[in-house]
Short mmCIF file of C-alpha atoms and ligand atoms in Angstrom, two decimals:
data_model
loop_
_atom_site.label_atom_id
_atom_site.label_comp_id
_atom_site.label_asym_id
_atom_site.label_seq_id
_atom_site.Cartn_x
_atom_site.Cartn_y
_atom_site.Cartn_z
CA UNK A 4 99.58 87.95 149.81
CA UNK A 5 100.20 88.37 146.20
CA UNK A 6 98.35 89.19 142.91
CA UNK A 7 96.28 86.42 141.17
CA UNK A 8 97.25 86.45 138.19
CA UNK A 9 95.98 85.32 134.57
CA UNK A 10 98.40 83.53 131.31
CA UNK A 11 95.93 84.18 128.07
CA UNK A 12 97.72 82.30 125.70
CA UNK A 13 99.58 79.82 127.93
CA UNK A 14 100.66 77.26 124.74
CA UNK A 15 102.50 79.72 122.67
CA UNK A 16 106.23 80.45 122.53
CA UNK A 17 105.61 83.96 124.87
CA UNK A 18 102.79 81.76 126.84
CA UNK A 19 105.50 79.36 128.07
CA UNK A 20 108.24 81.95 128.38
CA UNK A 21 105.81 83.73 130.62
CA UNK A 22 105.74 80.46 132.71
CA UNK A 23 109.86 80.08 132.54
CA UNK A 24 109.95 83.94 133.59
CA UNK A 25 107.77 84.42 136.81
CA UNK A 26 109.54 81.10 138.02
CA UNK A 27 112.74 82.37 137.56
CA UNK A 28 111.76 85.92 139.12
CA UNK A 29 110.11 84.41 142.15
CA UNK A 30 106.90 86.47 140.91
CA UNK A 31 105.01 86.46 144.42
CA UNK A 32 101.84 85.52 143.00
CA UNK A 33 99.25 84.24 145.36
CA UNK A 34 97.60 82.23 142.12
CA UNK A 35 97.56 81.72 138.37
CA UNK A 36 95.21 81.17 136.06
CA UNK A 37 96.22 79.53 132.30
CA UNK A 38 93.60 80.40 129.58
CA UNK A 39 93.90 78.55 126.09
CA UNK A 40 91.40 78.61 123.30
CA UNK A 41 89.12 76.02 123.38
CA UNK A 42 91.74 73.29 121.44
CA UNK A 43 94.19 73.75 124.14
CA UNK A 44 91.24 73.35 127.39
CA UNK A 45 91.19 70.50 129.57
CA UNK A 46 95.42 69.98 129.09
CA UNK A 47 97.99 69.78 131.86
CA UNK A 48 100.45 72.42 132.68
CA UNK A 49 103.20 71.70 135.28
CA UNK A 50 103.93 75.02 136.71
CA UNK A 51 106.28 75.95 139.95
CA UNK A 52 105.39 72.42 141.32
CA UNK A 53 102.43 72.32 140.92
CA UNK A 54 99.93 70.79 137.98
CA UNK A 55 97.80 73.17 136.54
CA UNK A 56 94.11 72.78 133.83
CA UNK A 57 94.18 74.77 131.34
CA UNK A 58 91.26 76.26 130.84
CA UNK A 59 89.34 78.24 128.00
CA UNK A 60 89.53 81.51 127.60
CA UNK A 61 85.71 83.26 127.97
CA UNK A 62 84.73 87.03 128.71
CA UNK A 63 84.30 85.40 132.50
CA UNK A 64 87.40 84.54 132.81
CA UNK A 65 88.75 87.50 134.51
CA UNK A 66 86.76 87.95 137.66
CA UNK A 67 89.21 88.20 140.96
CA UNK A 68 92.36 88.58 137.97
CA UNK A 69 94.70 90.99 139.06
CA UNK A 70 97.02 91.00 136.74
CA UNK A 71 96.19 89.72 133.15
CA UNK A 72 99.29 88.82 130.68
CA UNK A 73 97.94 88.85 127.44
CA UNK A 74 99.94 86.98 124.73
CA UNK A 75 97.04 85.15 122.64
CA UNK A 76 97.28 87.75 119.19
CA UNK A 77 95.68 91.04 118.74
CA UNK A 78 91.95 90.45 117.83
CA UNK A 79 92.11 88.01 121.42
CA UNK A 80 93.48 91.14 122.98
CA UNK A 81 91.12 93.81 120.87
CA UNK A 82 88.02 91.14 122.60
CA UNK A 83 89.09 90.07 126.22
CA UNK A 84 91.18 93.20 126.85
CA UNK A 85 88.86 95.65 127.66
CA UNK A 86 86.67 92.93 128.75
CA UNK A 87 89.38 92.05 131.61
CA UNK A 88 90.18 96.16 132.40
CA UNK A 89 86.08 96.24 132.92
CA UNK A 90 86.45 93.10 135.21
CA UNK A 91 88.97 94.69 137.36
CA UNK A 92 92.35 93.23 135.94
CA UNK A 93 95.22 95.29 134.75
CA UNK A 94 96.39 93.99 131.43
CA UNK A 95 99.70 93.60 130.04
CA UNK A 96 99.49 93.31 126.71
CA UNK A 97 102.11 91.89 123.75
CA UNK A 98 100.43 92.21 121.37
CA UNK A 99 99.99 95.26 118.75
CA UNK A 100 96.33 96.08 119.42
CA UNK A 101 96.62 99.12 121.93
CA UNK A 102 100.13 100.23 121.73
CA UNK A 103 99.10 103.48 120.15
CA UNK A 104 95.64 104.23 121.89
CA UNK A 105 96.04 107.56 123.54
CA UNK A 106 95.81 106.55 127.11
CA UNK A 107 97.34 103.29 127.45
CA UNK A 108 100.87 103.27 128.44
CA UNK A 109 103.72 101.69 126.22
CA UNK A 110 105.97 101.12 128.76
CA UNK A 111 109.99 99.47 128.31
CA UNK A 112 110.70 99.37 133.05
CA UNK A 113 113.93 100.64 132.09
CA UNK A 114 113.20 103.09 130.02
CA UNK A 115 109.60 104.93 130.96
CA UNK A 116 108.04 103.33 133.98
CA UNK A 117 107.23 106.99 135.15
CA UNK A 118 104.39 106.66 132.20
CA UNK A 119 102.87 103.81 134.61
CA UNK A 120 103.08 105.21 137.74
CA UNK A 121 99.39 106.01 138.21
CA UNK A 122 98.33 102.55 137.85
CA UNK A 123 97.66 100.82 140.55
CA UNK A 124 96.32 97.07 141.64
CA UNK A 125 92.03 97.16 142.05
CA UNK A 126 91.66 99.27 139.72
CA UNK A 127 91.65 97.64 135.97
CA UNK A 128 93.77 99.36 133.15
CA UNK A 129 95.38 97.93 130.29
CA UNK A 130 99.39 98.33 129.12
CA UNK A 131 101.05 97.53 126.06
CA UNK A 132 104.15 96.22 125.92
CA UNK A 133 106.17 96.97 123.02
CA UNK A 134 107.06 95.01 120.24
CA UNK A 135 110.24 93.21 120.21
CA UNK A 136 112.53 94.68 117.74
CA UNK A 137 111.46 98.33 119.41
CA UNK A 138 112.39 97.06 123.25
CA UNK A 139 115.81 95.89 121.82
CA UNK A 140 116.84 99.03 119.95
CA UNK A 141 115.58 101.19 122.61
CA UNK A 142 117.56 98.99 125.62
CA UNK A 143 120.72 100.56 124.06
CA UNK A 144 119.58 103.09 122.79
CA UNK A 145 117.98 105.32 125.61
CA UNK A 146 121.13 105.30 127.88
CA UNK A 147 122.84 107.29 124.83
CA UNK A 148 119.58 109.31 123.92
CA UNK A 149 119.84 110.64 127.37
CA UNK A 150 123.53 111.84 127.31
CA UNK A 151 123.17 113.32 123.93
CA UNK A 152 119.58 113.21 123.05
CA UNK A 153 119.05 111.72 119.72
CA UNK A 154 117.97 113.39 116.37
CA UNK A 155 117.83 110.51 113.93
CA UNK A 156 118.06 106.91 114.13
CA UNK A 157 118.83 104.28 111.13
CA UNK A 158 117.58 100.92 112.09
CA UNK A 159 118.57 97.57 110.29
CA UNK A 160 117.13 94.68 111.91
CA UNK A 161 117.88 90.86 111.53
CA UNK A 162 114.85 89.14 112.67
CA UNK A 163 114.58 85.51 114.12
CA UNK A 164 112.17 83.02 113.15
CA UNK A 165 110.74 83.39 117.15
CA UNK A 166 109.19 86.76 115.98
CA UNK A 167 106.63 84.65 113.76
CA UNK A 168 106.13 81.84 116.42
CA UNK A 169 106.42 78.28 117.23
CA UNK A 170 105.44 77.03 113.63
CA UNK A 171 107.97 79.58 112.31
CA UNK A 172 111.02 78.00 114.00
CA UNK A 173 109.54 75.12 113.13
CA UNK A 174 109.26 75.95 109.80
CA UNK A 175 113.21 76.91 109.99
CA UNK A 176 113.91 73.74 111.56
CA UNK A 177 112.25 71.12 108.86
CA UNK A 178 113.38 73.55 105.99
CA UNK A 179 117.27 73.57 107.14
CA UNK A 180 117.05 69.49 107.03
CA UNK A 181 114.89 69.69 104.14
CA UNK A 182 117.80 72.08 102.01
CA UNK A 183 120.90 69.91 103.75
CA UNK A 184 119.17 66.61 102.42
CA UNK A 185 119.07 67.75 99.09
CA UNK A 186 115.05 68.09 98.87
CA UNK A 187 112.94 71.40 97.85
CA UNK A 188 112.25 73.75 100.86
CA UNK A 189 108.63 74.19 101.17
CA UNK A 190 107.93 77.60 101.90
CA UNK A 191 104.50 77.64 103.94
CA UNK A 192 104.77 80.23 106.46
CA UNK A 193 106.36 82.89 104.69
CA UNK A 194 106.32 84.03 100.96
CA UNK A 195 110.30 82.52 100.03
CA UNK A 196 112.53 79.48 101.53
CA UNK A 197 113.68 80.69 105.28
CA UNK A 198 116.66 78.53 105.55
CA UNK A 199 119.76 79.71 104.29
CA UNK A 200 118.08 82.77 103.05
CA UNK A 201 116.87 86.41 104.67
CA UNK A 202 113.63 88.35 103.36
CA UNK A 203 112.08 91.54 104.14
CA UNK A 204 109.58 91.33 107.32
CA UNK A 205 106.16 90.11 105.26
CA UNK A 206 104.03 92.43 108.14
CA UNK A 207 101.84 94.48 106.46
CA UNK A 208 103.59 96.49 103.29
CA UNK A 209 102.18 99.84 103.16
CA UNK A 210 102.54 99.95 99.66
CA UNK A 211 102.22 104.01 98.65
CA UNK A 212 104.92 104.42 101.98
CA UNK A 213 107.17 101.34 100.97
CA UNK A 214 107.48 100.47 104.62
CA UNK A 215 106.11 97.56 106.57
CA UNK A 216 104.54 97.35 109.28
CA UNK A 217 107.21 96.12 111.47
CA UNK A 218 109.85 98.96 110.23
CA UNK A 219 106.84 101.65 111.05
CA UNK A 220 105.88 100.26 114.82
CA UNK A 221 109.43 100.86 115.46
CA UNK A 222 109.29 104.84 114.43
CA UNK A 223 105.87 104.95 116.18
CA UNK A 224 106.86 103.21 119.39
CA UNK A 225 110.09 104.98 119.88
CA UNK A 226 108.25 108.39 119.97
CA UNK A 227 105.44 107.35 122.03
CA UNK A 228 107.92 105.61 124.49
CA UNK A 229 110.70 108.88 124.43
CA UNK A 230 107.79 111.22 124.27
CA UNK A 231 109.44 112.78 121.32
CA UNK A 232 107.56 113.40 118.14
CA UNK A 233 110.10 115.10 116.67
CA UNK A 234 112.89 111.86 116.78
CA UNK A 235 113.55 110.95 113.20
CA UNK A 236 113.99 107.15 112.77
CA UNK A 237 114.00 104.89 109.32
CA UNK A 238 114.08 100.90 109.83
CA UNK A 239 114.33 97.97 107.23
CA UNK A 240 113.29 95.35 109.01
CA UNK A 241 114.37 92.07 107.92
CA UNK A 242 114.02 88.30 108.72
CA UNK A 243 117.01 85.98 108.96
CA UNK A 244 117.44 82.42 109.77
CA UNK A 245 117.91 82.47 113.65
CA UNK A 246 116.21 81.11 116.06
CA UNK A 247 114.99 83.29 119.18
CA UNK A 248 117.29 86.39 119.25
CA UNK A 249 117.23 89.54 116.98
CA UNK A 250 119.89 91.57 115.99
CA UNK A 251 119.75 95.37 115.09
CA UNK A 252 122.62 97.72 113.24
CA UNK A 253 121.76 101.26 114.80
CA UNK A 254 123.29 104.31 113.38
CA UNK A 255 122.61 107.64 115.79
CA UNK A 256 123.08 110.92 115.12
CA UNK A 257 122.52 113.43 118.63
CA UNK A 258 122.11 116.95 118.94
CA UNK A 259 125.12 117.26 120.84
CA UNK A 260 128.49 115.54 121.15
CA UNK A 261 129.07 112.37 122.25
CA UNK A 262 132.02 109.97 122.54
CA UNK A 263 132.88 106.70 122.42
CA UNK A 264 133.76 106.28 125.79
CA UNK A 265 130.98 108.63 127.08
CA UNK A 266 128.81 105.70 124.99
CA UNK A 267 130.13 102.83 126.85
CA UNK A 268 130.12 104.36 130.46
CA UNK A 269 126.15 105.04 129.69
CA UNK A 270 125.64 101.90 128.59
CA UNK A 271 127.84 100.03 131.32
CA UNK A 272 125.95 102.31 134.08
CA UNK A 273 121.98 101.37 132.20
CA UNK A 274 120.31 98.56 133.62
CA UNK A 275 119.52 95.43 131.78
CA UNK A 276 122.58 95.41 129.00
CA UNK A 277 125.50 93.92 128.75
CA UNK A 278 128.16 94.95 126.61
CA UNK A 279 130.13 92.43 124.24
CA UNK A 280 132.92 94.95 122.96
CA UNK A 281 136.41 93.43 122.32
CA UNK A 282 138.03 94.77 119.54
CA UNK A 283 141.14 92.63 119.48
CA UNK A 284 139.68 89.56 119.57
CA UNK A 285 136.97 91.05 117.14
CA UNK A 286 134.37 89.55 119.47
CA UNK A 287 130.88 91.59 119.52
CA UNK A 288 127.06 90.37 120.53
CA UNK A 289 125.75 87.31 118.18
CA UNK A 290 122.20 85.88 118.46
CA UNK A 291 123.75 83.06 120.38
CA UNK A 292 125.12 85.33 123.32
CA UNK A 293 121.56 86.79 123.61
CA UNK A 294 119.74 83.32 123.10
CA UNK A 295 117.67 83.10 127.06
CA UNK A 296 119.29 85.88 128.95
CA UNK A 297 117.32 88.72 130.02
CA UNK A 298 119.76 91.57 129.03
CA UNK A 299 120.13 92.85 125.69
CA UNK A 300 123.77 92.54 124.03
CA UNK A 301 125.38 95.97 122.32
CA UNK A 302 128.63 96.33 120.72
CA UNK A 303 130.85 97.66 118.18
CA UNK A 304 129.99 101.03 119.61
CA UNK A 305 132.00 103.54 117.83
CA UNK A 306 132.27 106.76 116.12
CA UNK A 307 130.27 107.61 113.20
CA UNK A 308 133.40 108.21 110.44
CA UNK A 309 131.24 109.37 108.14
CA UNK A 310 130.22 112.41 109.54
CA UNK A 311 132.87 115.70 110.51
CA UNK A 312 131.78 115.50 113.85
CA UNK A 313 131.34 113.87 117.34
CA UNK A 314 127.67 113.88 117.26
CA UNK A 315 126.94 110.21 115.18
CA UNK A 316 127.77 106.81 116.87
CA UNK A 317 126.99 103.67 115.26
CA UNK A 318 126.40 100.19 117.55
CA UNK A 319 124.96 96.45 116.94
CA UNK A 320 122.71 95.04 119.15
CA UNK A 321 121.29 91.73 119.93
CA UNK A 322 118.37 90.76 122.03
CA UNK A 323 116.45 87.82 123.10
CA UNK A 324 112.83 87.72 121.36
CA UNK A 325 110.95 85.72 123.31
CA UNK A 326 112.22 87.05 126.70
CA UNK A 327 112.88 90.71 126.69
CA UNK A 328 111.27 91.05 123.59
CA UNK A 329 107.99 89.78 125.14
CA UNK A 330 107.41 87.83 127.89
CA UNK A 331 110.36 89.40 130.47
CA UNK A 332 109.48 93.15 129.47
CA UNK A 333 105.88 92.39 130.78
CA UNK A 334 106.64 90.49 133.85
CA UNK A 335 109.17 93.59 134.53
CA UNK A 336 105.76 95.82 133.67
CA UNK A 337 103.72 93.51 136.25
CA UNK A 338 106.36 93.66 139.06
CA UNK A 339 105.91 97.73 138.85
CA UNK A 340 102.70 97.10 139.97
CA UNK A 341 103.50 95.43 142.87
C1 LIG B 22 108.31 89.79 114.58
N1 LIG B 22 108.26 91.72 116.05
O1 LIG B 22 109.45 89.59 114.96
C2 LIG B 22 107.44 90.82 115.28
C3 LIG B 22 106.35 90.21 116.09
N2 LIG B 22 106.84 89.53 117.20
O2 LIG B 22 107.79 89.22 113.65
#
């Protein structure tokens, strides 16, 4: 019979999603475990027909785990992770804290699963799962990176309030009504008003670089993912007033030539996108179409005119935050192991 498996950070927005996803999948667990923090233990969980206790997350939590989804922030995962790996487990992690460690594979299914493959079920390991805004770009990305290989990549992302959590879309929520009714927005999660505004991502600013931390994990992730150091790749990440589902403007430039149509055939052919491209009707991907769905949406694929050449395509991309971005991607990583 199947994996048991553990939920460390059940409550959140990925917590749930992890729920919503391994129902919808059919995961063939044999049983699940939902660790909380302390506040959280002692709550119900309905879960796949049954009624679950959530129970607090300790450094003995882990004995007989499987599979361990981690989505509980990175000091949690910096803690329990290796405490889990030593108990046995194999843990997928979202968050940040060992994406980079030599070692520990960053793995999109899609895209690198071969950087898995020598992990197996017994024997405890940890994998990071990427963050969001890299999984997206690289969805539709990859399928062209392997026709034409890319050489440099120009990133500008539009960033839903899902990114920064629960409170966040709350915070998006209250503020809209708050704006619309004629009172003061309060900022309290982020540094300006969030409704009917956009802002650059407030991760960390590395202030000699002038990039933040969110526009970086994107040029570090994509190499360690392609296994290409040599990729160039700039980002401005920003955060917009949407709910769950980013959006990303990618401009490519490949080492050799590459067409339109050779574009859409790679991306029609590449699991896990969809592709919203209708020029008459001027209808492309919106966060809206991506809102829930497991693939990622890429459009207005087309021809780089600024260049004298057929080796630069441009394309817009949206993806669903919570659920490819996150908590999909990892259940993906967790059915590799099976
Ligand atoms: C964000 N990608 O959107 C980051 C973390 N989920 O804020």
């Amino acid at each position: 019979n199947g994996p048991k498996i553990a939920i460390v950070g059940v409550t959140g927005a990925v917590g749930q999603e992890f729920l919503t996803v391994l129902k919808e999948r059919n995961f063939p667990y044999s049983d699940i475990k939902l660790l909380a923090s302390a506040r959280s233990a002692g709550k119900t969980q309905e879960f796949d027909g049954s009624t679950y206790i959530i129970e607090e997350l300790t450094e003995d939590s882990f004995k007989g785990i499987d599979i361990a989804l981690f989505s509980a922030g990175g000091s949690i995962s910096k803690k329990l992770g290796p405490v889990a790996a030593a108990a046995g487990s194999i843990v997928v992690d979202n968050s940040s804290a060992f994406r980079m460690t030599e070692g520990v594979p960053l793995i999109i299914p899609e895209v690198n699963p071969q950087d898995m493959a020598h992990i197996k079920i017994g024997k405890g390991a940890i994998i990071a799962n990427p963050n969001c805004s890299t999984i997206i770009a690289l969805m539709a990305v990859t399928p062209l990176h392997r026709v034409a290989t890319v050489k440099r990549m120009i990133v500008s992302t539009y960033q839903a309030a899902s990114g920064a959590g629960a409170a966040a879309m709350e915070e998006l929520r209250q503020q809209t009504r708050d704006v619309l009714d004629g009172k003061p927005a309060e900022p309290k999660i982020f540094p300006v008003q969030y409704a009917f505004n956009l802002f650059s991502h407030n991760s960390g600013m590395d202030v000699e670089l002038g990039y933040n931390e969110e526009e970086m994990k994107l040029v570090k992730e994509t190499r360690k993912i392609w296994s290409n150091s040599s990729v160039k790749i700039t980002a401005t990440c920003i955060r917009v007033p949407v709910m769950r589902a980013h959006a990303e403007s990618i401009n490519l430039e490949f080492e050799n030539d590459i067409s339109e149509e050779q574009a859409l055939e790679a991306l029609s052919k590449f699991p896990g996108v969809s592709i919203i491209n209708d020029r008459k009707n001027n209808r492309f991907p919106t966060p809206l179409d991506a809102t829930t769905q497991d693939n990622v949406f890429v459009g207005r694929v087309r021809r780089d005119i600024s260049r004298d050449d057929k080796k630069g395509l441009d394309l817009f991309v949206c993806g669903d935050q919570i659920k490819k971005g996150a908590a999909l991607n990892a259940v993906q990583i967790a059915e590799l192991l099976l």
